XYZ file of N, CA and C in Angstrom:
672
model
N 23.254 -21.180 -18.197
C 24.051 -22.332 -17.250
C 23.726 -23.645 -17.769
N 24.205 -24.714 -17.162
C 24.228 -26.290 -18.025
C 22.865 -26.127 -17.697
N 21.954 -26.209 -16.284
C 20.863 -26.414 -16.576
C 19.773 -26.033 -17.364
N 19.905 -24.702 -17.738
C 19.156 -24.005 -18.718
C 19.541 -24.587 -20.220
N 20.567 -24.812 -20.720
C 20.911 -25.585 -21.908
C 19.980 -26.724 -21.745
N 20.258 -27.492 -20.960
C 19.543 -28.626 -21.180
C 18.096 -28.825 -21.156
N 17.407 -27.344 -20.083
C 16.050 -27.069 -20.193
C 15.558 -26.846 -21.687
N 16.122 -25.901 -22.146
C 15.557 -25.061 -23.261
C 16.167 -26.064 -24.575
N 16.877 -27.164 -24.340
C 17.363 -27.561 -25.582
C 16.668 -29.040 -25.670
N 15.972 -29.305 -25.021
C 14.644 -30.338 -24.912
C 13.491 -30.037 -24.398
N 12.745 -28.896 -24.923
C 11.417 -28.946 -24.329
C 10.617 -29.959 -23.818
N 10.447 -30.589 -25.297
C 9.267 -31.853 -25.046
C 9.457 -32.610 -23.974
N 10.530 -32.846 -23.590
C 11.013 -33.618 -22.534
C 10.932 -33.074 -21.275
N 11.703 -32.064 -21.388
C 11.352 -31.267 -19.882
C 10.196 -30.953 -19.302
N 9.088 -31.012 -20.319
C 7.591 -30.532 -19.909
C 7.346 -31.699 -19.063
N 7.975 -32.719 -19.471
C 7.305 -34.164 -18.809
C 7.573 -34.109 -17.199
N 8.556 -33.103 -16.803
C 9.193 -33.292 -15.512
C 8.526 -32.018 -14.579
N 7.625 -31.330 -15.349
C 7.204 -30.031 -14.933
C 6.285 -30.362 -13.380
N 6.414 -29.854 -12.515
C 5.739 -29.988 -11.317
C 5.123 -28.840 -11.117
N 3.615 -28.369 -11.152
C 2.977 -27.359 -10.790
C 3.274 -26.986 -9.365
N 3.372 -25.486 -9.536
C 3.536 -25.014 -7.964
C 2.038 -24.986 -7.210
N 2.341 -25.190 -5.707
C 1.083 -25.100 -5.207
C 0.060 -23.967 -5.123
N -1.283 -24.059 -5.165
C -2.005 -22.826 -5.126
C -1.709 -22.255 -3.881
N -1.814 -21.042 -4.195
C -1.658 -19.978 -2.873
C -2.835 -20.508 -2.009
N -2.672 -20.203 -0.374
C -3.808 -20.860 0.622
C -4.904 -19.861 0.497
N -6.116 -19.812 1.077
C -6.991 -19.181 1.210
C -6.811 -17.985 2.473
N -5.864 -18.419 3.052
C -5.388 -17.288 3.968
C -4.551 -16.156 3.175
N -3.736 -16.631 2.374
C -3.281 -15.632 1.700
C -3.656 -14.979 0.762
N -4.989 -15.685 -0.063
C -5.723 -14.823 -0.841
C -6.801 -13.825 0.120
N -7.074 -13.966 1.373
C -7.741 -13.258 2.114
C -6.898 -12.163 2.409
N -5.771 -12.189 2.387
C -4.941 -11.373 3.298
C -4.604 -10.250 2.038
N -4.377 -10.925 0.708
C -4.217 -9.488 -0.410
C -5.359 -9.010 -0.644
N -6.584 -9.719 -0.672
C -7.839 -9.002 -1.049
C -7.897 -7.464 -0.335
N -7.226 -7.075 0.489
C -7.316 -5.745 1.067
C -6.722 -4.711 0.408
N -5.964 -5.346 -0.433
C -4.912 -4.424 -1.282
C -5.613 -4.204 -2.895
N -6.492 -4.944 -3.305
C -6.982 -5.180 -4.299
C -8.472 -4.207 -4.741
N -8.722 -3.934 -5.595
C -10.087 -3.175 -6.296
C -10.802 -4.315 -6.791
N -12.102 -3.930 -7.430
C -12.797 -4.785 -8.272
C -12.473 -5.771 -9.323
N -11.607 -4.788 -10.104
C -11.253 -5.435 -11.210
C -9.606 -5.193 -11.573
N -8.956 -5.962 -10.922
C -7.547 -5.884 -10.625
C -7.041 -6.351 -11.612
N -5.671 -5.652 -12.248
C -4.985 -6.091 -13.287
C -3.259 -5.885 -12.791
N -2.723 -6.711 -12.904
C -1.121 -6.575 -12.420
C -0.281 -5.997 -13.705
N 0.643 -5.100 -13.435
C 1.474 -4.210 -14.513
C 2.843 -4.916 -13.839
N 3.438 -5.272 -14.663
C 5.099 -5.642 -14.552
C 5.889 -4.540 -15.140
N 6.662 -3.512 -15.006
C 7.508 -2.580 -15.383
C 8.618 -2.883 -15.383
N 9.180 -3.481 -16.113
C 10.642 -3.574 -16.256
C 11.455 -2.467 -16.136
N 12.862 -2.738 -15.292
C 13.453 -1.033 -14.922
C 14.999 -2.353 -14.921
N 15.336 -2.926 -15.703
C 16.982 -3.539 -15.519
C 17.888 -2.648 -15.976
N 19.112 -2.750 -15.046
C 20.262 -2.057 -15.560
C 20.857 -2.751 -16.905
N 20.952 -3.708 -16.895
C 21.359 -4.606 -17.913
C 20.134 -5.074 -18.812
N 20.955 -5.104 -20.438
C 19.730 -5.117 -21.377
C 18.972 -4.230 -21.756
N 18.710 -3.121 -20.897
C 17.899 -2.276 -21.410
C 16.628 -3.061 -21.692
N 15.859 -2.336 -22.789
C 14.154 -2.653 -23.055
C 13.357 -2.179 -22.040
N 13.760 -1.272 -21.499
C 12.858 -0.284 -20.165
C 11.900 0.738 -21.031
N 10.719 0.921 -20.469
C 9.769 1.599 -21.160
C 9.894 3.018 -20.190
N 9.668 3.984 -20.569
C 9.483 5.462 -20.157
C 8.487 5.420 -19.032
N 8.947 5.907 -17.713
C 7.453 6.114 -16.781
C 6.095 6.946 -17.395
N 6.570 8.065 -18.533
C 5.414 8.080 -18.701
C 4.306 7.236 -19.864
N 5.192 6.416 -20.217
C 4.173 5.208 -20.831
C 3.588 4.611 -20.416
N 4.170 4.246 -18.491
C 3.280 3.335 -17.703
C 2.210 4.263 -17.367
N 2.280 5.636 -17.111
C 1.287 6.263 -16.450
C 0.075 6.383 -17.625
N 0.146 6.344 -18.832
C -0.431 6.601 -19.907
C -1.265 5.082 -19.995
N -0.473 4.168 -19.628
C -0.800 2.562 -19.286
C -2.043 2.572 -18.371
N -1.442 3.014 -16.906
C -2.388 3.110 -15.853
C -3.690 3.753 -16.152
N -3.608 4.995 -16.990
C -5.030 5.798 -17.375
C -5.713 4.790 -18.177
N -5.116 4.063 -19.128
C -6.042 3.656 -20.250
C -6.554 2.468 -19.372
N -6.077 1.316 -18.538
C -6.536 0.615 -17.849
C -7.761 1.286 -16.998
N -7.912 2.315 -16.437
C -8.902 3.010 -15.345
C -9.796 3.180 -16.101
N -9.664 3.612 -17.697
C -10.800 4.132 -18.224
C -11.631 2.911 -19.001
N -10.808 1.878 -18.893
C -11.774 0.709 -19.427
C -12.503 -0.132 -17.976
N -12.117 0.561 -16.838
C -12.888 -0.113 -15.536
C -11.990 -1.143 -14.664
N -10.697 -1.081 -14.972
C -9.873 -1.934 -14.234
C -9.073 -1.080 -12.927
N -8.474 -1.798 -12.345
C -7.403 -1.090 -10.978
C -6.777 -1.818 -10.892
N -5.668 -0.831 -11.593
C -4.056 -1.273 -11.630
C -3.324 -1.456 -10.046
N -2.898 -2.610 -10.242
C -1.600 -2.920 -9.208
C -0.364 -3.028 -9.810
N 0.610 -2.529 -8.923
C 2.128 -2.692 -9.447
C 2.844 -3.749 -8.408
N 3.493 -4.778 -9.811
C 3.979 -5.719 -9.295
C 5.551 -6.103 -9.617
N 6.033 -7.160 -9.182
C 7.438 -7.630 -9.850
C 8.609 -7.276 -8.679
N 9.657 -7.483 -8.654
C 11.030 -7.509 -7.990
C 11.096 -5.980 -7.813
N 11.466 -5.585 -6.571
C 11.973 -4.055 -6.349
C 13.115 -3.908 -6.772
N 14.015 -4.645 -7.072
C 15.596 -4.478 -7.698
C 15.425 -4.112 -9.154
N 14.553 -4.793 -9.757
C 14.298 -4.775 -11.197
C 13.071 -4.097 -12.015
N 12.370 -3.071 -10.957
C 11.530 -2.664 -11.518
C 11.063 -1.405 -11.158
N 10.387 -0.660 -12.049
C 10.150 0.848 -12.225
C 9.407 1.303 -11.254
N 9.894 1.910 -10.050
C 8.770 2.399 -9.207
C 7.291 3.336 -10.124
N 6.449 2.628 -9.209
C 5.334 3.309 -9.884
C 5.274 4.827 -9.820
N 4.672 5.285 -11.085
C 4.845 6.894 -11.552
C 3.502 7.465 -10.803
N 2.361 6.538 -10.519
C 1.369 7.279 -10.066
C 0.926 6.750 -8.540
N 1.120 8.113 -7.685
C 0.761 7.567 -6.352
C -0.398 6.887 -5.846
N -1.193 7.221 -6.909
C -2.789 6.294 -6.398
C -2.822 4.674 -6.321
N -1.989 4.366 -6.998
C -1.446 2.775 -7.936
C -1.235 2.164 -6.442
N -1.308 0.841 -5.941
C -0.879 0.177 -5.145
C 0.291 -0.071 -5.261
N 1.246 0.070 -5.181
C 2.668 -0.674 -5.790
C 3.469 -1.588 -4.480
N 3.039 -2.761 -5.002
C 3.335 -4.312 -3.982
C 4.745 -4.516 -4.038
N 5.639 -3.732 -5.028
C 6.999 -3.844 -5.231
C 7.525 -3.052 -4.071
N 6.954 -1.853 -3.330
C 7.702 -1.534 -2.186
C 7.548 -2.122 -1.037
N 6.595 -3.120 -1.150
C 5.970 -3.370 0.144
C 6.700 -4.819 1.040
N 6.989 -4.663 2.091
C 7.927 -6.095 2.568
C 7.134 -7.460 2.272
N 5.969 -7.466 2.292
C 5.468 -8.474 1.915
C 5.503 -9.400 0.180
N 6.199 -8.198 -0.296
C 6.508 -8.622 -1.521
C 7.328 -9.800 -1.818
N 8.477 -9.619 -0.758
C 9.038 -10.942 -0.620
C 8.919 -12.447 -0.493
N 7.589 -12.331 0.012
C 6.657 -13.936 0.136
C 6.209 -14.301 -1.289
N 6.655 -15.145 -1.403
C 6.191 -15.626 -2.884
C 4.558 -16.229 -3.058
N 4.269 -16.762 -1.701
C 3.050 -17.288 -1.789
C 1.731 -16.049 -1.907
N 2.426 -14.790 -1.234
C 1.404 -13.505 -1.279
C 1.918 -13.293 -2.519
N 2.798 -13.183 -3.280
C 2.694 -12.369 -4.805
C 2.185 -13.556 -5.697
N 2.046 -14.474 -5.395
C 1.358 -15.689 -6.387
C -0.248 -15.470 -5.861
N -0.847 -15.168 -5.050
C -2.063 -15.030 -4.261
C -2.594 -13.603 -4.812
N -1.507 -12.656 -5.218
C -2.007 -11.597 -5.746
C -2.315 -11.482 -7.305
N -1.699 -12.286 -7.820
C -1.616 -12.310 -9.320
C -3.105 -13.172 -9.198
N -3.179 -14.334 -8.582
C -4.737 -15.460 -8.733
C -5.823 -14.480 -8.867
N -5.585 -13.314 -8.310
C -6.874 -12.178 -8.216
C -7.328 -11.644 -9.388
N -6.013 -11.612 -10.079
C -6.061 -10.761 -11.223
C -6.807 -10.926 -12.423
N -7.537 -10.272 -13.172
C -7.831 -10.257 -14.169
C -7.077 -10.748 -15.286
N -6.156 -10.160 -15.457
C -4.731 -10.549 -16.607
C -3.691 -9.522 -15.774
N -2.497 -10.235 -16.594
C -1.544 -8.776 -16.232
C -0.924 -8.578 -17.634
N -0.066 -7.392 -17.195
C 0.428 -6.897 -18.623
C 1.522 -6.437 -18.245
N 3.031 -6.957 -19.312
C 4.118 -6.806 -19.189
C 5.080 -6.556 -20.717
N 6.207 -5.933 -20.721
C 6.728 -5.656 -21.783
C 8.520 -5.891 -21.963
N 8.630 -6.926 -22.559
C 9.624 -7.337 -22.867
C 10.338 -7.995 -21.222
N 9.819 -8.825 -20.413
C 10.141 -9.328 -19.491
C 9.602 -10.784 -19.063
N 10.138 -11.596 -18.488
C 9.839 -12.957 -18.246
C 8.795 -12.978 -17.162
N 8.383 -11.768 -16.553
C 7.309 -12.137 -15.558
C 5.997 -12.953 -15.988
N 5.962 -13.057 -17.061
C 4.314 -14.049 -17.608
C 4.704 -15.383 -16.951
N 5.957 -15.857 -16.664
C 5.850 -17.058 -15.834
C 5.062 -17.441 -14.499
N 5.309 -16.354 -13.679
C 4.441 -15.988 -12.397
C 2.858 -15.998 -12.792
N 2.433 -15.192 -14.104
C 0.882 -15.255 -14.439
C 0.492 -16.830 -14.887
N 1.666 -17.483 -15.605
C 1.109 -18.724 -15.978
C 1.035 -19.818 -15.034
N 1.928 -19.903 -13.825
C 2.009 -20.332 -12.490
C 0.188 -20.512 -11.853
N -0.116 -19.377 -12.027
C -1.262 -19.315 -11.242
C -2.626 -19.311 -12.330
N -2.274 -19.409 -13.648
C -3.173 -19.735 -14.704
C -4.027 -18.555 -15.298
N -3.334 -17.361 -15.219
C -4.144 -16.096 -15.115
C -3.552 -15.629 -16.334
N -4.260 -14.908 -17.053
C -4.017 -14.674 -18.859
C -3.284 -13.544 -18.722
N -2.360 -13.075 -19.565
C -1.549 -12.050 -19.915
C -1.249 -11.583 -21.085
N -0.899 -10.260 -20.994
C -0.676 -9.927 -22.375
C 1.006 -9.564 -22.254
N 1.257 -9.920 -23.463
C 2.923 -9.890 -23.369
C 3.146 -9.095 -24.950
N 4.308 -7.939 -24.492
C 4.692 -7.261 -25.620
C 5.997 -7.969 -25.624
N 6.580 -8.667 -26.940
C 7.992 -9.380 -27.463
C 8.240 -9.200 -28.530
N 9.915 -9.309 -28.641
C 10.409 -8.916 -29.879
C 10.289 -10.274 -30.698
N 10.163 -10.400 -31.943
C 9.878 -11.607 -32.695
C 10.821 -12.661 -32.600
N 12.009 -12.199 -32.449
C 13.283 -13.263 -32.383
C 13.144 -14.020 -30.867
N 12.817 -13.358 -30.233
C 12.218 -14.064 -28.638
C 11.453 -14.968 -28.781
N 10.587 -14.741 -29.665
C 9.393 -15.994 -29.817
C 9.731 -17.072 -30.871
N 10.258 -16.578 -31.884
C 10.589 -17.371 -33.140
C 11.759 -17.529 -33.358
N 12.842 -16.908 -32.640
C 14.050 -17.184 -33.180
C 14.643 -17.730 -32.011
N 15.940 -17.138 -31.815
C 17.016 -17.747 -30.841
C 16.824 -17.660 -29.464
N 15.713 -16.549 -29.103
C 15.568 -15.731 -27.829
C 15.263 -17.202 -26.684
N 15.191 -16.482 -25.554
C 14.816 -17.692 -24.543
C 13.200 -17.707 -23.920
N 12.301 -16.458 -24.278
C 11.075 -16.302 -24.053
C 10.182 -17.210 -24.727
N 10.515 -17.739 -25.754
C 9.592 -18.605 -26.746
C 9.250 -19.828 -25.954
N 10.971 -20.484 -25.381
C 10.995 -21.538 -24.694
C 10.566 -21.469 -23.145
N 10.447 -20.518 -22.909
C 9.716 -20.125 -21.299
C 8.277 -20.657 -21.397
N 7.980 -19.998 -22.683
C 6.517 -20.244 -22.585
C 5.888 -21.470 -23.014
N 6.639 -22.059 -23.929
C 6.603 -23.565 -24.258
C 6.477 -24.457 -23.116
N 7.050 -24.134 -22.151
C 7.571 -24.876 -21.055
C 6.525 -24.644 -19.864
N 5.927 -23.359 -19.599
C 5.012 -22.967 -18.647
C 3.746 -22.379 -18.988
N 3.460 -22.204 -20.122
C 2.419 -21.531 -20.425
C 1.301 -22.189 -21.131
N 0.056 -22.716 -20.740
C -1.041 -22.964 -21.802
C -1.299 -21.822 -22.830
N -1.033 -22.365 -23.777
C -0.889 -21.418 -25.025
C -2.173 -20.573 -25.350
N -3.629 -21.125 -24.830
C -4.555 -20.174 -24.988
C -4.556 -18.935 -23.873
N -3.916 -18.706 -22.646
C -4.225 -17.964 -21.707
C -3.208 -16.982 -21.919
N -3.199 -16.675 -23.219
C -1.947 -15.612 -23.366
C -2.486 -14.500 -24.610
N -2.113 -13.203 -24.508
C -2.132 -12.587 -25.629
C -0.725 -11.938 -26.284
N -0.342 -12.413 -26.983
C 1.216 -12.033 -27.167
C 1.195 -10.990 -28.344
N 1.731 -9.819 -28.430
C 2.066 -8.973 -29.137
C 3.134 -8.471 -29.553
N 3.602 -9.115 -30.980
C 4.943 -9.094 -31.546
C 5.138 -7.438 -31.688
N 6.246 -6.889 -31.257
C 6.480 -5.696 -31.633
C 8.157 -5.424 -31.535
N 8.876 -4.656 -32.431
C 10.013 -4.064 -31.715
C 10.118 -2.836 -30.825
N 11.053 -3.121 -29.982
C 11.021 -2.622 -28.804
C 11.285 -0.528 -29.025
N 11.989 -0.512 -29.805
C 12.388 0.902 -30.153
C 10.991 1.147 -30.921
N 10.174 0.471 -31.369
C 9.380 1.610 -32.282
C 8.244 1.693 -31.003
N 8.111 0.960 -29.738
C 7.232 1.378 -28.995
C 7.617 2.133 -28.006
N 8.903 2.290 -27.763
C 9.305 3.238 -27.120
C 9.434 5.103 -27.642
N 9.433 4.951 -29.078
C 9.455 5.857 -29.706
C 8.269 6.492 -30.284
N 7.223 5.525 -29.946
C 5.628 5.799 -30.451
C 4.770 5.371 -29.110
N 4.791 5.717 -28.099
C 4.141 5.462 -26.867
C 2.522 5.260 -26.980
N 1.939 6.111 -27.385
C 0.480 6.128 -27.936
C 0.101 5.034 -28.863
N 0.685 4.611 -29.711
C 0.360 3.666 -30.515
C 0.735 2.317 -29.587
N 1.578 2.287 -28.923
C 1.671 0.952 -27.919
C 0.780 0.927 -27.069
N 0.230 1.910 -26.486
C -0.810 1.991 -25.771
C -2.233 1.123 -26.362
N -2.320 2.046 -27.951
C -3.434 1.176 -28.637
C -2.987 -0.227 -29.061
N -2.293 -0.473 -28.942
C -2.095 -2.412 -29.137
C -2.416 -2.679 -27.899
N -2.181 -2.107 -26.673
C -2.612 -2.930 -25.567
C -3.952 -2.856 -25.154
N -4.787 -1.674 -25.792
C -6.276 -1.667 -25.475
C -6.572 -2.702 -26.686
N -6.077 -2.840 -28.004
C -6.665 -4.091 -28.845
C -6.621 -5.296 -28.352
N -5.589 -5.535 -27.469
C -5.027 -6.731 -26.745
C -6.297 -6.575 -25.645
N -6.512 -6.098 -25.229
C -7.705 -6.211 -24.229
C -9.113 -6.418 -24.844
N -9.721 -5.530 -25.473
C -10.722 -6.467 -26.473
C -10.579 -7.291 -26.836
N -9.751 -8.152 -27.492
C -9.781 -9.281 -28.142
C -9.542 -10.223 -27.045
N -9.002 -10.189 -25.914
C -9.011 -11.269 -24.824
C -10.371 -11.195 -24.111
N -11.205 -10.004 -23.916
C -12.535 -10.067 -23.511
C -13.772 -10.752 -24.680
N -12.942 -10.735 -25.919
C -13.903 -11.397 -27.036
C -13.553 -12.914 -27.167
N -12.439 -13.274 -26.336
C -11.876 -14.585 -26.234
C -11.539 -14.653 -27.540
N -10.770 -13.926 -28.090
C -9.822 -14.310 -28.961
C -8.135 -14.043 -28.220
N -7.596 -15.079 -28.869
C -6.199 -15.268 -28.018
C -4.880 -15.398 -29.571
N -5.371 -14.895 -30.689
C -4.712 -14.933 -31.586
C -3.912 -13.766 -31.100
N -2.124 -13.943 -31.930
C -1.291 -13.399 -31.482
C -1.701 -11.912 -32.289
N -1.103 -10.775 -32.240
C -1.159 -9.407 -32.430
C 0.556 -8.716 -33.127
N 0.197 -8.468 -34.355
C 1.549 -8.187 -34.949
C 1.191 -6.362 -34.971
N 2.236 -5.484 -34.410
C 2.144 -4.318 -34.589
C 3.568 -3.449 -34.371
N 3.778 -2.726 -35.092
C 4.962 -1.602 -34.517
C 6.108 -2.594 -35.286
N 5.748 -3.022 -36.640
C 6.992 -3.969 -36.864
C 7.295 -3.378 -38.310
N 8.505 -3.519 -38.709
C 9.166 -3.322 -39.779
C 8.759 -4.287 -41.021
N 9.035 -5.877 -40.796
C 9.044 -6.740 -41.614
C 7.555 -7.820 -41.161
N 6.363 -7.268 -41.364
C 5.434 -8.115 -40.854
C 5.126 -9.428 -41.107
N 5.374 -9.137 -42.619
C 4.961 -10.652 -43.167
C 6.056 -11.613 -42.966
N 7.147 -11.066 -42.630
C 8.383 -11.932 -42.345
C 8.042 -12.559 -41.140
N 7.797 -12.040 -39.769
C 7.763 -12.214 -38.469
C 6.553 -13.284 -38.774
N 5.328 -13.187 -39.407
C 4.433 -13.709 -39.524
C 4.893 -14.820 -39.983
N 5.716 -15.297 -40.753
C 6.103 -16.874 -41.017
C 6.714 -17.592 -40.457
N 7.760 -16.273 -39.632
C 8.633 -17.249 -38.837
C 7.885 -17.873 -37.694
N 6.763 -16.838 -37.253
C 6.024 -17.500 -35.995
C 5.187 -18.651 -36.585
N 4.781 -18.781 -37.762
C 4.011 -19.868 -37.924
C 5.018 -21.243 -38.015
N 6.135 -21.063 -38.633
C 6.881 -21.893 -38.973
C 7.103 -22.727 -37.568
N 7.193 -22.056 -36.190
C 7.393 -22.539 -35.181
C 6.561 -23.307 -34.406
N 5.027 -22.391 -34.996
C 4.009 -23.191 -34.350
C 3.641 -24.679 -34.942
N 3.864 -25.034 -36.321
C 3.734 -25.974 -36.732
C 5.148 -27.333 -36.353
N 6.216 -26.674 -36.149
C 6.920 -27.436 -35.352
C 6.598 -28.145 -34.203
N 6.081 -26.824 -33.114
C 5.513 -27.265 -31.735
C 4.249 -28.270 -32.097
N 3.634 -28.383 -32.832
C 2.441 -29.162 -33.455
C 3.065 -30.472 -33.583
N 4.319 -30.633 -34.175
C 4.644 -32.011 -34.840
C 5.770 -32.304 -33.512
N 6.073 -31.811 -32.604
C 6.667 -32.427 -31.541
C 6.206 -32.574 -30.258
N 5.262 -31.902 -30.241
C 4.593 -31.985 -28.811
C 3.881 -33.253 -28.223
N 3.510 -33.811 -28.980
C 3.056 -35.202 -28.702
C 4.095 -36.296 -28.352
């Protein structure tokens, strides 16, 4: 749209007009706590009919198992129309609840999460709104090329609040176990207060590193 072109065309100026979304009320937070375990982690599972980049239900079951082994309590988040139904019936699937249409309750749920994890989807902006750290698997072009996700992150995210994993979608799709290993690496590094990007399941890692370095240098020169 014309609005998006204006927004992404001049991120530095657009950030000056950013108005933070109000924090969820204490009543909303109290309501959602009944759904949550002691160490909640939000999962956003992309299932769009257009553009692809959806991962298998089997991948997400492995992710759920991995998070539980690390002591976390997964919850399923997102909009019903574009989110995969949770493959594990023991996980609370908020996307199938009527309350999921309430943005304040969604943000309240997110605000209580230790972090969120998502793959090739823009749901990171919801975590960013509430100041919750997130893990994002994304294609290099979306971050350091012509894609939109890098612009969204620059507009809405404090850069030390995320763990970005640069990976090619098909490599994760075809190598689920290696993808889960990258998630586990990201969690371990976040817990050690290491917010550096992870580069994995890439064909040309050196080129991607140079692309990202160039974009970061540009931001440093233009953000002030």
